[in-house]
CSV table of C-alpha atoms in Angstrom, one decimal:
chain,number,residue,atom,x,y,z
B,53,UNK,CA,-0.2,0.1,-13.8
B,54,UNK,CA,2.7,2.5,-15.2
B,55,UNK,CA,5.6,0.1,-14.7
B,56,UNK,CA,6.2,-0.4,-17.8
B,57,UNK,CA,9.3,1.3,-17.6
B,58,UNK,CA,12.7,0.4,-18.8
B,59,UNK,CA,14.7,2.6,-15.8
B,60,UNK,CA,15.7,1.3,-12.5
B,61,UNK,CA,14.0,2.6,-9.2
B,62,UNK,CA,17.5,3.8,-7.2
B,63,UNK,CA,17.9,4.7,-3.6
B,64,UNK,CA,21.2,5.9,-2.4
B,65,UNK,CA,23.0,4.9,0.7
B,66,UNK,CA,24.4,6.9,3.6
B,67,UNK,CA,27.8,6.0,2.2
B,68,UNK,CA,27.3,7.8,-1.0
B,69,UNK,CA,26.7,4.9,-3.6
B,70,UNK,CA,23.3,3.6,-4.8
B,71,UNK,CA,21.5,0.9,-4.8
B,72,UNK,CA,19.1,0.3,-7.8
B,73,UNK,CA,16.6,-2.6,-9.0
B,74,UNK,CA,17.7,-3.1,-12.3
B,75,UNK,CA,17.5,-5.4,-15.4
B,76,UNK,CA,20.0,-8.1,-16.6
B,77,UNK,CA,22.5,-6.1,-19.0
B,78,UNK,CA,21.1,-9.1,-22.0
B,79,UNK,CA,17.7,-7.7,-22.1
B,80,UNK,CA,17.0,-5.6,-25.2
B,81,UNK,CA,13.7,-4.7,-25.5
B,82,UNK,CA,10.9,-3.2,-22.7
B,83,UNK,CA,8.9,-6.7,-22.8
B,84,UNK,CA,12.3,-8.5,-22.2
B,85,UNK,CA,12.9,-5.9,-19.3
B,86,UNK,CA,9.5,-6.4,-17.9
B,87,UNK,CA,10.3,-10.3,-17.9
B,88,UNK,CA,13.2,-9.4,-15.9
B,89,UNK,CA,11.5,-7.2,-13.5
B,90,UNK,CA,8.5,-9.8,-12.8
B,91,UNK,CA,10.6,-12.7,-13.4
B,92,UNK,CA,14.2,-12.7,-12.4
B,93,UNK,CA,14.7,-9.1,-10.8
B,94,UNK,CA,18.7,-7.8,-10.5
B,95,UNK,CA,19.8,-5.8,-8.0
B,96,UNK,CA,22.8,-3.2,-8.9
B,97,UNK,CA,25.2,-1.5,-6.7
B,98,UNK,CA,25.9,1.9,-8.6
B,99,UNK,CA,29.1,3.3,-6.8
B,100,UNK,CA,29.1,7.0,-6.5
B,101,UNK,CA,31.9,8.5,-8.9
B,102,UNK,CA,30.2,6.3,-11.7
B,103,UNK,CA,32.1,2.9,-11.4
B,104,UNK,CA,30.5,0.3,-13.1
B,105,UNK,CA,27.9,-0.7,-11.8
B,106,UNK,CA,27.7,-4.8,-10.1
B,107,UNK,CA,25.2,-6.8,-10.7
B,108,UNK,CA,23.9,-9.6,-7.9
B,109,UNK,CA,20.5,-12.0,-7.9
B,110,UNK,CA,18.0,-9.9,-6.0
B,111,UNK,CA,16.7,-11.7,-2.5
B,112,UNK,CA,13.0,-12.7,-2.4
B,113,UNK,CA,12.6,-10.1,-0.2
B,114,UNK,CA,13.8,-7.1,-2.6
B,115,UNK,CA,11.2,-8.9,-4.7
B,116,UNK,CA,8.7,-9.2,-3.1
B,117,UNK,CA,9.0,-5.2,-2.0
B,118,UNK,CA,9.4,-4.3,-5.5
B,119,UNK,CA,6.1,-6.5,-6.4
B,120,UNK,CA,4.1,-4.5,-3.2
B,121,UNK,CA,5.9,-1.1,-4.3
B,122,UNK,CA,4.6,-1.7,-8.1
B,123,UNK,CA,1.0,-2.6,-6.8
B,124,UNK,CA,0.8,0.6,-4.4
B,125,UNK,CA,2.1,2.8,-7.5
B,126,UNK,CA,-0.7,1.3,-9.6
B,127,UNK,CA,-3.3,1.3,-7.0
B,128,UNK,CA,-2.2,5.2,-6.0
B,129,UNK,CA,-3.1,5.9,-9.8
B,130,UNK,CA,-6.4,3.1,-10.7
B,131,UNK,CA,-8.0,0.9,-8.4
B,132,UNK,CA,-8.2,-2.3,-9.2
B,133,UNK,CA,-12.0,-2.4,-8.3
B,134,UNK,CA,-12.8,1.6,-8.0
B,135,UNK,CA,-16.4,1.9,-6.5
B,136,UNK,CA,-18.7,2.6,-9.3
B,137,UNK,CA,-21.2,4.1,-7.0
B,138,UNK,CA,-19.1,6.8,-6.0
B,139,UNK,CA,-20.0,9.8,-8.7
B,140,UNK,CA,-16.0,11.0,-8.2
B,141,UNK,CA,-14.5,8.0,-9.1
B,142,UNK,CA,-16.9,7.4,-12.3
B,143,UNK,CA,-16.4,11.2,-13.7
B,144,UNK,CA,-12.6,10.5,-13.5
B,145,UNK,CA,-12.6,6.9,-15.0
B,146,UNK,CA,-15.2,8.2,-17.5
B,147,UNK,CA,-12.7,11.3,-18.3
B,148,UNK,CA,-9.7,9.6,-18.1
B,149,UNK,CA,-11.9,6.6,-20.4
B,150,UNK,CA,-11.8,9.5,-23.0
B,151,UNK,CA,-8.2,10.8,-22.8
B,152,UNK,CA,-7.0,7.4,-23.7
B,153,UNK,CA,-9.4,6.7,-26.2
B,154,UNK,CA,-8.2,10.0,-27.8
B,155,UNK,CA,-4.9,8.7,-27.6
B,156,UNK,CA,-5.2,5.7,-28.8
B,157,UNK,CA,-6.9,7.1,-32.0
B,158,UNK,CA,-4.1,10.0,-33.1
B,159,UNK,CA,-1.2,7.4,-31.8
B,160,UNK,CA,1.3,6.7,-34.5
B,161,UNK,CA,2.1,3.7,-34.7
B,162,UNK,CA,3.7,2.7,-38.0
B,163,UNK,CA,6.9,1.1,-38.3
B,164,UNK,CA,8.3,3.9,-39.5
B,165,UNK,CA,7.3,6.9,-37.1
B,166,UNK,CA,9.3,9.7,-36.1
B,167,UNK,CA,6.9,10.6,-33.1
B,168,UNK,CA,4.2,9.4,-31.3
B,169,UNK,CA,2.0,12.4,-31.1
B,170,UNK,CA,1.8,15.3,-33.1
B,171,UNK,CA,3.3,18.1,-31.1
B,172,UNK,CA,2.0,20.8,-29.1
B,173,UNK,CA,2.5,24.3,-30.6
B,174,UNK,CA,3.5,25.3,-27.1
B,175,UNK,CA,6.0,22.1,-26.5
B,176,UNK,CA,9.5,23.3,-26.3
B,177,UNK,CA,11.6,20.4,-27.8
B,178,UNK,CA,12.7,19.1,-24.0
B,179,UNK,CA,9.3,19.7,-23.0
B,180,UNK,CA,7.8,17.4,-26.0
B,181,UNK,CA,9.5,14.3,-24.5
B,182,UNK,CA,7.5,14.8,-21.2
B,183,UNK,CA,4.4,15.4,-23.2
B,184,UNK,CA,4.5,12.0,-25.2
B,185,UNK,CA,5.7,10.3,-22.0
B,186,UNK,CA,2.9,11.6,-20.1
B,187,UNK,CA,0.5,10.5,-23.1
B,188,UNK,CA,2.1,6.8,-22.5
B,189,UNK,CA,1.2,7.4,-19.0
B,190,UNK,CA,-2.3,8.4,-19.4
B,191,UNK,CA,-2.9,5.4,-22.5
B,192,UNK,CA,-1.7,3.0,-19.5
B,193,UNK,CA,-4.0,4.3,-17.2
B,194,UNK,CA,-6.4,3.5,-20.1
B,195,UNK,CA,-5.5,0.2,-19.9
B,196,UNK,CA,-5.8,-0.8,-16.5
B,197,UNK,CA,-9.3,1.6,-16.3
B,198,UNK,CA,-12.2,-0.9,-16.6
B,199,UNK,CA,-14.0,1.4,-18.2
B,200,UNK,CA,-12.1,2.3,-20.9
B,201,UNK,CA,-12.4,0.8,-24.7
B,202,UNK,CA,-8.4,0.1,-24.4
B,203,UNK,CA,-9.4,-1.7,-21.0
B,204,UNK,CA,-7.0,-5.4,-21.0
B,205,UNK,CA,-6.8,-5.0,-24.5
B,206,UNK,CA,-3.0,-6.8,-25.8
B,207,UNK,CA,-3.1,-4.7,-29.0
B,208,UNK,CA,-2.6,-1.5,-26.3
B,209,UNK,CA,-0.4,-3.1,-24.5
B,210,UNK,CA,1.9,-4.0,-26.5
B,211,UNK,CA,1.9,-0.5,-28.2
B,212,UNK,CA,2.3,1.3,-25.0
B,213,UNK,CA,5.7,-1.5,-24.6
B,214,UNK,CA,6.8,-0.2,-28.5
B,215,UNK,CA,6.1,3.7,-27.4
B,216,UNK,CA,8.8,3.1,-24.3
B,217,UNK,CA,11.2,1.8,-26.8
B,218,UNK,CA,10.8,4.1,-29.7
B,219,UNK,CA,11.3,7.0,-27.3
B,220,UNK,CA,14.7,5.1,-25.7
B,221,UNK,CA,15.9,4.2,-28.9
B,222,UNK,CA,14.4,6.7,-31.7
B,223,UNK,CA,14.2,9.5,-29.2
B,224,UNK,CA,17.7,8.7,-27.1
B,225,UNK,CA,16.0,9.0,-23.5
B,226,UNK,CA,18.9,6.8,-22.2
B,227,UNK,CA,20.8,8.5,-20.8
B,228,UNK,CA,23.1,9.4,-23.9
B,229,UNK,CA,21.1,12.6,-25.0
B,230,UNK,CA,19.5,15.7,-23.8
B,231,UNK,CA,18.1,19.1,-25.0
B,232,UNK,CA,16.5,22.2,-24.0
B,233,UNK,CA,15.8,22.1,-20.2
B,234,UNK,CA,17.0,19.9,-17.8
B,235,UNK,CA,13.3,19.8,-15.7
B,236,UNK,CA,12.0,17.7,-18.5
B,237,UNK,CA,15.0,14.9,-18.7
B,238,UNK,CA,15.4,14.8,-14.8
B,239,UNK,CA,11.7,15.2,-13.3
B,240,UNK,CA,9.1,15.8,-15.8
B,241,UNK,CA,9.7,12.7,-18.3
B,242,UNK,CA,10.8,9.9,-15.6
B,243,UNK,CA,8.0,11.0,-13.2
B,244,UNK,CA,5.7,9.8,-15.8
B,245,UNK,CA,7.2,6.7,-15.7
């Protein structure tokens, strides 16, 4: 499941303001976010000419939607009990088995990185940051696939959880910073997500 991200999900209202699931404004890290999330979810009203934003206590039931709408986006992506049988589903579960594997081997992570991945030749420096997001994506995949090496494994999650930070904090996707086109800050990198 790829919620392991440290964004809100925001719909907007007919009035012009949004409405987002967020996380309390103390929580520093992605783990404390994804406490948060599954623990004591937030939601924000984001008025429309960039007020600040209000924090209440989410409802049971905007938790319990969020829970469902987490499920379905991990379910859309890896089943939790994919039939084996079917020669589709193994191909991709062996294939994506392999991607993540890959990953997992040339994934740096020292203490001291300045990237995740090397980068692709043909990686513009916007596009880059939708490349190593989508590499998070696919090692998460890894780790929900049953057949994968990195399958439950806390060592891989845990890295995917210091990969989301290091690319808010080392690499600025939060909102402060952005280079090169504007497909890969608005669509291409949060879509992985």
């Amino acid at each position: 499941m790829l919620v392991l991200s440290t964004g809100a999900v925001t719909a907007h209202a007919a009035d012009d303001s949004a409405s987002a699931v967020a996380t309390p404004s103390s929580a520093t890290s992605s783990s404390e976010i994804l406490k948060a999330v599954n623990d004591e979810p937030v939601a924000t009203e984001v008025p429309a000419q960039g007020a600040k934003p209000v924090e209440k206590a989410a409802t049971a039931t905007s938790r319990a939607e969020y829970v469902t709408m987490r499920a379905r986006w991990r379910d859309r992506l890896i089943a939790t009990k994919p039939d084996m049988s079917d020669p589709n589903v193994k191909a991709y579960l062996t294939d994506l088995a392999a991607q993540s594997q890959t990953l997992w081997a040339t994934m740096d992570r020292s203490a001291n990185r300045s990237r995740l991945w090397p980068k692709k030749s043909s990686d513009t420096t916007s596009a880059d940051y939708t490349s190593m997001f989508t590499n998070i994506k696919m090692l998460t995949l890894g780790y929900y696939n049953p057949v994968s090496q990195q399958h439950q494994n806390p060592e891989v999650y845990q890295a995917i959880i210091d990969a989301i930070d290091f690319m808010e904090t080392a690499k600025k996707y939060n909102g402060s910073y952005s280079t090169g086109n504007w497909w890969d800050w608005q669509i291409g990198s949060a879509q992985q997500l």
